[in-house]
Amino acid sequence: MRTYKCLDTNVFKINSFHIEPIRDEDKYEILKIRNEQLYHLRQSETLTTEKQENYFATVVAGLFETEKPNQLLFSFFHEDQFVGYGGLVHINWIDKNAEISFIMKTDLEKAFFAEFWSNYLSLIERVAFEGLNFHKIFTYAFDLRPHLYDVLLNCGFTEDARLKEHCFFDGKYLDVLIHSKVNNNILFRKATENDVELYYNWANDPTVRSNSYSSESIPYENHVNWFKSKLKDENCYMFLFQNHDNQNIGQVRIQKTDNTSAIIGISTDENHRGKGYAAKMIALSSDAFLTKNPEICISAYIKLDNPASSKAFEKAGFSMLEMLKYENIDSFHYIKRL
């Protein structure tokens, strides 16, 4: 098996599907598929055996010789049988994005279109986001297959644009649809003394103060003393989250109140709101906490006028227990336990 120099892992698997770097032995099957599906491809003429052999001997072979090729092509398998191919094309190594390409065997489309596309998208996303740490992947498709758009939306892609009458095909102008997905993988580490300024800025963010049960601005000296005490507190878990570009995106703090209870709080950096990070931050931190403290029930208290937080906690696996007065403010009480 040939391997790409830019990838540490070259085979990606999910359930009964996998992809591996494009195989030379699949070139004739690929030729057949492409010629059968000319109607939706950016291919102006029928491929010949001679052209296909030359393409594989020059263009495809060259992809494995460079550190940053302009495309990464993969053969796609179901139960170890070749059923299609695709890859990341028009790769932009500076902006860390790439277009997705994929075609499957024509005779399998009627029965397996959605299933095969969905699994392929999951696999190629892992190549882009985990293997290459790319920021964004997208599709560029002639408006000919509306059933594809449902698959893309169900896989977390968003419709970015419809380019009206953008391409001339079969005697008429067609729209082009662009769907994309941004890398929202995140990780966390423990807060340290070096994070005191960062936490201070987050704590005094106007939105954070508005959602807090104490809306007054926090003096810097008070914050420093509080922060140092929390770092020393064995019952306080402070998770600092970063995105795939190592940018600080927010924090979650879980404070044990006794041997069976804890309270959770979250704040997200103003530059990273609305990106779906909050629910992931809550889920990852609460799961990590409960793994170490399986006997504890975590409580979250959320003001009634903060529906975004309620939605994030529900998505992270919290259940609404009751409505109550918390700190003399009408609130929702959410809980999560193992």
Short mmCIF file of C-alpha atoms in Angstrom, two decimals:
data_model
loop_
_atom_site.label_atom_id
_atom_site.label_comp_id
_atom_site.label_asym_id
_atom_site.label_seq_id
_atom_site.Cartn_x
_atom_site.Cartn_y
_atom_site.Cartn_z
CA MET A 1 0.00 0.00 0.00
CA ARG A 2 1.29 3.45 -0.94
CA THR A 3 1.17 6.09 1.79
CA TYR A 4 0.89 9.87 1.87
CA LYS A 5 3.82 11.67 3.47
CA CYS A 6 1.54 14.21 5.16
CA LEU A 7 -0.45 11.56 7.06
CA ASP A 8 0.69 9.48 10.02
CA THR A 9 -2.34 7.23 9.52
CA ASN A 10 -3.32 6.27 5.99
CA VAL A 11 -6.18 3.83 6.61
CA PHE A 12 -9.36 5.11 8.23
CA LYS A 13 -12.13 2.75 9.35
CA ILE A 14 -15.69 3.04 10.61
CA ASN A 15 -17.99 0.05 11.04
CA SER A 16 -17.78 -2.04 7.84
CA PHE A 17 -16.32 0.83 5.79
CA HIS A 18 -12.77 2.00 5.26
CA ILE A 19 -10.66 4.17 2.98
CA GLU A 20 -7.03 3.78 2.02
CA PRO A 21 -4.75 5.66 -0.41
CA ILE A 22 -6.00 5.19 -3.95
CA ARG A 23 -4.90 1.87 -5.41
CA ASP A 24 -3.54 1.50 -8.91
CA GLU A 25 -5.63 -1.65 -9.35
CA ASP A 26 -8.85 0.39 -9.05
CA LYS A 27 -8.12 2.69 -11.99
CA TYR A 28 -10.30 0.85 -14.50
CA GLU A 29 -13.27 0.63 -12.12
CA ILE A 30 -12.85 4.36 -11.48
CA LEU A 31 -12.76 5.05 -15.23
CA LYS A 32 -16.02 3.14 -15.65
CA ILE A 33 -17.75 4.99 -12.81
CA ARG A 34 -16.63 8.41 -13.99
CA ASN A 35 -17.76 7.80 -17.55
CA GLU A 36 -21.15 6.58 -16.32
CA GLN A 37 -21.63 9.66 -14.15
CA LEU A 38 -20.38 12.41 -16.41
CA TYR A 39 -23.63 14.32 -15.85
CA HIS A 40 -22.60 15.60 -12.40
CA LEU A 41 -18.81 15.68 -12.70
CA ARG A 42 -16.54 18.48 -13.81
CA GLN A 43 -15.28 16.25 -16.60
CA SER A 44 -15.69 17.53 -20.15
CA GLU A 45 -15.17 14.31 -22.09
CA THR A 46 -15.22 10.54 -21.80
CA LEU A 47 -12.08 9.05 -20.31
CA THR A 48 -10.08 6.57 -22.34
CA THR A 49 -7.95 3.74 -21.03
CA GLU A 50 -4.84 5.48 -22.33
CA LYS A 51 -5.69 8.73 -20.55
CA GLN A 52 -6.50 6.93 -17.32
CA GLU A 53 -3.26 4.97 -17.34
CA ASN A 54 -1.28 8.12 -18.01
CA TYR A 55 -3.11 9.98 -15.21
CA PHE A 56 -2.31 7.26 -12.68
CA ALA A 57 1.30 6.95 -13.83
CA THR A 58 1.97 10.68 -13.57
CA VAL A 59 -0.52 12.67 -11.49
CA VAL A 60 -1.57 9.99 -9.00
CA ALA A 61 1.93 8.59 -8.55
CA GLY A 62 3.22 12.10 -7.89
CA LEU A 63 0.83 12.59 -4.98
CA PHE A 64 2.86 10.14 -2.93
CA GLU A 65 6.16 11.90 -3.59
CA THR A 66 5.40 15.36 -2.18
CA GLU A 67 4.92 16.61 1.37
CA LYS A 68 1.92 18.76 0.51
CA PRO A 69 0.10 17.46 -2.57
CA ASN A 70 -2.82 19.41 -4.05
CA GLN A 71 -5.10 16.44 -3.53
CA LEU A 72 -5.31 13.24 -1.49
CA LEU A 73 -7.23 10.45 -3.19
CA PHE A 74 -8.62 7.33 -1.53
CA SER A 75 -10.25 4.07 -2.55
CA PHE A 76 -13.48 3.46 -0.60
CA PHE A 77 -14.46 -0.01 0.62
CA HIS A 78 -17.51 -1.71 2.10
CA GLU A 79 -16.76 -5.04 3.75
CA ASP A 80 -13.36 -4.91 2.04
CA GLN A 81 -14.89 -4.63 -1.42
CA PHE A 82 -14.06 -1.59 -3.57
CA VAL A 83 -17.25 0.46 -4.02
CA GLY A 84 -16.05 3.96 -4.88
CA TYR A 85 -13.35 6.56 -4.55
CA GLY A 86 -12.85 10.19 -3.62
CA GLY A 87 -10.67 12.44 -1.57
CA LEU A 88 -9.69 15.94 -0.60
CA VAL A 89 -9.03 18.05 -3.68
CA HIS A 90 -8.05 21.66 -4.39
CA ILE A 91 -6.23 21.58 -1.06
CA ASN A 92 -5.30 24.97 0.37
CA TRP A 93 -2.48 24.31 2.80
CA ILE A 94 -2.26 27.95 3.90
CA ASP A 95 -5.93 28.40 4.79
CA LYS A 96 -6.24 24.74 5.83
CA ASN A 97 -9.28 23.81 3.77
CA ALA A 98 -10.14 21.41 0.96
CA GLU A 99 -12.99 20.37 -1.30
CA ILE A 100 -14.50 16.90 -0.89
CA SER A 101 -14.90 14.65 -3.91
CA PHE A 102 -16.64 11.26 -4.01
CA ILE A 103 -18.32 8.90 -6.44
CA MET A 104 -19.60 5.39 -5.82
CA LYS A 105 -20.39 2.51 -8.12
CA THR A 106 -23.39 3.47 -10.23
CA ASP A 107 -25.32 0.23 -9.65
CA LEU A 108 -25.14 0.75 -5.87
CA GLU A 109 -26.53 4.29 -5.81
CA LYS A 110 -30.23 3.43 -5.75
CA ALA A 111 -30.03 1.23 -2.66
CA PHE A 112 -27.04 2.64 -0.79
CA PHE A 113 -26.58 6.29 -1.77
CA ALA A 114 -27.27 7.83 1.66
CA GLU A 115 -25.53 5.08 3.65
CA PHE A 116 -22.35 5.09 1.59
CA TRP A 117 -22.16 8.88 1.34
CA SER A 118 -22.69 9.28 5.11
CA ASN A 119 -19.95 6.83 6.01
CA TYR A 120 -17.59 8.24 3.42
CA LEU A 121 -18.11 11.76 4.80
CA SER A 122 -17.31 10.53 8.31
CA LEU A 123 -14.10 8.95 7.06
CA ILE A 124 -12.88 11.85 4.93
CA GLU A 125 -13.70 14.23 7.80
CA ARG A 126 -11.30 12.26 9.98
CA VAL A 127 -8.61 12.61 7.33
CA ALA A 128 -9.12 16.38 7.19
CA PHE A 129 -9.72 17.20 10.84
CA GLU A 130 -7.73 14.53 12.69
CA GLY A 131 -5.07 13.59 10.17
CA LEU A 132 -4.33 17.05 8.75
CA ASN A 133 -5.82 19.36 11.41
CA PHE A 134 -7.61 21.31 8.68
CA HIS A 135 -10.05 24.06 9.55
CA LYS A 136 -12.74 23.47 6.93
CA ILE A 137 -13.99 21.02 4.30
CA PHE A 138 -16.60 21.75 1.64
CA THR A 139 -18.49 20.38 -1.34
CA TYR A 140 -19.08 22.10 -4.67
CA ALA A 141 -21.96 20.44 -6.52
CA PHE A 142 -24.05 21.11 -9.60
CA ASP A 143 -27.70 21.42 -8.58
CA LEU A 144 -28.63 18.04 -10.01
CA ARG A 145 -28.88 15.70 -7.02
CA PRO A 146 -31.07 17.17 -4.25
CA HIS A 147 -30.93 13.87 -2.33
CA LEU A 148 -27.24 14.59 -1.71
CA TYR A 149 -28.03 17.81 0.15
CA ASP A 150 -30.11 15.95 2.75
CA VAL A 151 -27.16 13.64 3.42
CA LEU A 152 -24.80 16.59 3.83
CA LEU A 153 -27.13 18.38 6.24
CA ASN A 154 -27.65 15.20 8.27
CA CYS A 155 -23.86 14.88 8.54
CA GLY A 156 -23.48 18.34 10.04
CA PHE A 157 -22.69 20.34 6.91
CA THR A 158 -24.32 23.71 6.31
CA GLU A 159 -25.37 25.26 3.02
CA ASP A 160 -23.03 28.21 2.58
CA ALA A 161 -24.07 29.46 -0.83
CA ARG A 162 -26.12 28.90 -3.94
CA LEU A 163 -24.36 30.34 -6.99
CA LYS A 164 -27.14 31.10 -9.45
CA GLU A 165 -26.65 29.88 -13.03
CA HIS A 166 -22.99 29.35 -12.29
CA CYS A 167 -22.13 26.55 -14.72
CA PHE A 168 -23.12 25.73 -18.31
CA PHE A 169 -24.05 22.08 -18.70
CA ASP A 170 -26.00 20.17 -21.33
CA GLY A 171 -27.17 23.34 -23.03
CA LYS A 172 -28.33 25.25 -19.95
CA TYR A 173 -27.01 27.16 -16.95
CA LEU A 174 -27.21 25.42 -13.59
CA ASP A 175 -26.89 26.57 -10.01
CA VAL A 176 -23.97 25.39 -7.91
CA LEU A 177 -24.43 24.62 -4.21
CA ILE A 178 -21.63 24.87 -1.68
CA HIS A 179 -21.90 23.04 1.64
CA SER A 180 -19.21 23.16 4.31
CA LYS A 181 -18.23 21.90 7.73
CA VAL A 182 -15.79 23.55 10.14
CA ASN A 183 -13.49 21.63 12.43
CA ASN A 184 -14.91 22.01 15.94
CA ASN A 185 -12.77 19.38 17.63
CA ILE A 186 -11.67 20.56 21.06
CA LEU A 187 -9.47 19.42 23.93
CA PHE A 188 -8.95 20.52 27.51
CA ARG A 189 -6.22 20.88 30.09
CA LYS A 190 -6.12 21.91 33.73
CA ALA A 191 -5.92 25.62 34.44
CA THR A 192 -2.61 26.92 35.82
CA GLU A 193 -1.39 30.13 37.47
CA ASN A 194 -0.42 31.39 34.02
CA ASP A 195 -4.12 31.53 33.11
CA VAL A 196 -5.08 34.09 35.75
CA GLU A 197 -5.32 37.01 33.27
CA LEU A 198 -7.29 34.93 30.78
CA TYR A 199 -9.81 33.89 33.43
CA TYR A 200 -10.06 37.48 34.66
CA ASN A 201 -10.97 38.71 31.19
CA TRP A 202 -13.51 35.93 30.75
CA ALA A 203 -15.03 36.56 34.18
CA ASN A 204 -15.58 40.26 33.46
CA ASP A 205 -16.97 39.77 29.97
CA PRO A 206 -20.34 41.63 29.90
CA THR A 207 -22.27 38.57 28.68
CA VAL A 208 -20.71 36.36 31.34
CA ARG A 209 -21.53 38.85 34.06
CA SER A 210 -25.11 39.14 32.77
CA ASN A 211 -25.62 35.37 32.90
CA SER A 212 -23.96 35.08 36.30
CA TYR A 213 -25.83 35.15 39.59
CA SER A 214 -23.52 37.96 40.68
CA SER A 215 -23.50 40.58 37.94
CA GLU A 216 -21.05 43.03 39.53
CA SER A 217 -17.63 43.48 37.93
CA ILE A 218 -14.86 41.62 39.72
CA PRO A 219 -11.84 43.62 40.99
CA TYR A 220 -8.55 42.21 39.75
CA GLU A 221 -7.06 41.66 43.21
CA ASN A 222 -10.16 39.76 44.33
CA HIS A 223 -9.99 37.62 41.21
CA VAL A 224 -6.32 36.76 41.71
CA ASN A 225 -6.91 35.67 45.31
CA TRP A 226 -9.97 33.63 44.30
CA PHE A 227 -8.16 32.04 41.35
CA LYS A 228 -5.15 30.98 43.42
CA SER A 229 -7.40 29.49 46.09
CA LYS A 230 -9.34 27.47 43.50
CA LEU A 231 -6.16 26.08 41.98
CA LYS A 232 -5.23 24.75 45.42
CA ASP A 233 -8.72 23.43 46.15
CA GLU A 234 -8.79 19.64 45.60
CA ASN A 235 -12.56 19.82 45.31
CA CYS A 236 -12.42 22.27 42.39
CA TYR A 237 -11.92 21.05 38.82
CA MET A 238 -10.96 23.77 36.35
CA PHE A 239 -11.00 22.75 32.68
CA LEU A 240 -9.53 25.15 30.11
CA PHE A 241 -10.59 24.36 26.53
CA GLN A 242 -8.77 24.94 23.26
CA ASN A 243 -9.78 24.36 19.66
CA HIS A 244 -7.84 22.58 16.91
CA ASP A 245 -5.70 25.71 16.38
CA ASN A 246 -4.78 25.83 20.09
CA GLN A 247 -6.90 28.94 20.59
CA ASN A 248 -8.42 29.34 24.06
CA ILE A 249 -12.19 29.04 23.64
CA GLY A 250 -13.56 28.87 27.17
CA GLN A 251 -13.62 27.21 30.56
CA VAL A 252 -15.70 24.91 32.71
CA ARG A 253 -15.45 24.76 36.48
CA ILE A 254 -16.94 21.96 38.57
CA GLN A 255 -16.96 22.49 42.32
CA LYS A 256 -17.68 19.67 44.75
CA THR A 257 -20.05 20.87 47.47
CA ASP A 258 -20.11 17.63 49.47
CA ASN A 259 -19.46 13.92 48.98
CA THR A 260 -22.42 13.45 46.64
CA SER A 261 -22.93 16.82 44.95
CA ALA A 262 -21.17 19.32 42.70
CA ILE A 263 -22.03 22.52 40.80
CA ILE A 264 -20.90 23.27 37.26
CA GLY A 265 -20.35 26.62 35.53
CA ILE A 266 -19.18 27.57 32.05
CA SER A 267 -18.06 30.60 30.07
CA THR A 268 -17.11 30.81 26.39
CA ASP A 269 -14.74 33.31 24.83
CA GLU A 270 -16.65 36.03 22.98
CA ASN A 271 -14.80 35.23 19.74
CA HIS A 272 -15.92 31.60 19.81
CA ARG A 273 -19.61 31.79 20.66
CA GLY A 274 -22.18 30.33 18.32
CA LYS A 275 -19.82 27.62 17.07
CA GLY A 276 -21.29 24.71 19.02
CA TYR A 277 -18.43 24.55 21.50
CA ALA A 278 -20.44 25.00 24.71
CA ALA A 279 -22.25 21.65 24.63
CA LYS A 280 -19.01 19.83 23.83
CA MET A 281 -17.17 21.61 26.63
CA ILE A 282 -19.88 20.70 29.12
CA ALA A 283 -20.06 17.09 27.94
CA LEU A 284 -16.30 16.49 27.96
CA SER A 285 -15.68 18.12 31.34
CA SER A 286 -18.67 16.55 33.10
CA ASP A 287 -17.83 13.10 31.72
CA ALA A 288 -14.21 13.46 32.84
CA PHE A 289 -15.34 14.57 36.29
CA LEU A 290 -17.90 11.78 36.68
CA THR A 291 -15.38 9.16 35.60
CA LYS A 292 -13.27 10.13 38.62
CA ASN A 293 -16.27 10.84 40.87
CA PRO A 294 -18.98 8.32 39.90
CA GLU A 295 -20.91 8.80 43.14
CA ILE A 296 -21.52 12.51 42.56
CA CYS A 297 -24.47 14.24 40.93
CA ILE A 298 -23.59 17.45 39.07
CA SER A 299 -26.03 20.37 39.25
CA ALA A 300 -26.31 23.30 36.86
CA TYR A 301 -28.38 26.38 37.70
CA ILE A 302 -29.47 28.49 34.73
CA LYS A 303 -31.49 31.68 34.64
CA LEU A 304 -34.83 31.38 32.86
CA ASP A 305 -33.81 34.11 30.41
CA ASN A 306 -30.75 32.16 29.23
CA PRO A 307 -32.20 29.56 26.81
CA ALA A 308 -28.89 29.11 24.99
CA SER A 309 -27.30 27.68 28.15
CA SER A 310 -30.28 25.41 28.77
CA LYS A 311 -29.98 24.02 25.25
CA ALA A 312 -26.23 23.44 25.65
CA PHE A 313 -26.64 21.55 28.93
CA GLU A 314 -29.44 19.41 27.51
CA LYS A 315 -27.29 18.56 24.50
CA ALA A 316 -24.48 17.62 26.89
CA GLY A 317 -26.63 15.04 28.63
CA PHE A 318 -28.07 17.05 31.53
CA SER A 319 -31.73 16.60 32.51
CA MET A 320 -33.99 19.34 33.80
CA LEU A 321 -34.98 18.46 37.36
CA GLU A 322 -37.06 21.45 38.44
CA MET A 323 -37.71 25.17 38.34
CA LEU A 324 -36.75 26.94 41.53
CA LYS A 325 -35.39 30.08 43.14
CA TYR A 326 -31.60 30.02 43.10
CA GLU A 327 -29.85 33.00 44.65
CA ASN A 328 -33.36 34.53 44.71
CA ILE A 329 -33.60 34.32 40.91
CA ASP A 330 -36.06 32.15 38.96
CA SER A 331 -33.94 29.36 37.50
CA PHE A 332 -33.82 25.94 35.91
CA HIS A 333 -32.07 23.19 37.85
CA TYR A 334 -30.34 20.63 35.62
CA ILE A 335 -28.54 17.50 36.79
CA LYS A 336 -26.23 14.85 35.37
CA ARG A 337 -25.03 11.63 36.95
CA LEU A 338 -23.66 8.29 35.79
#
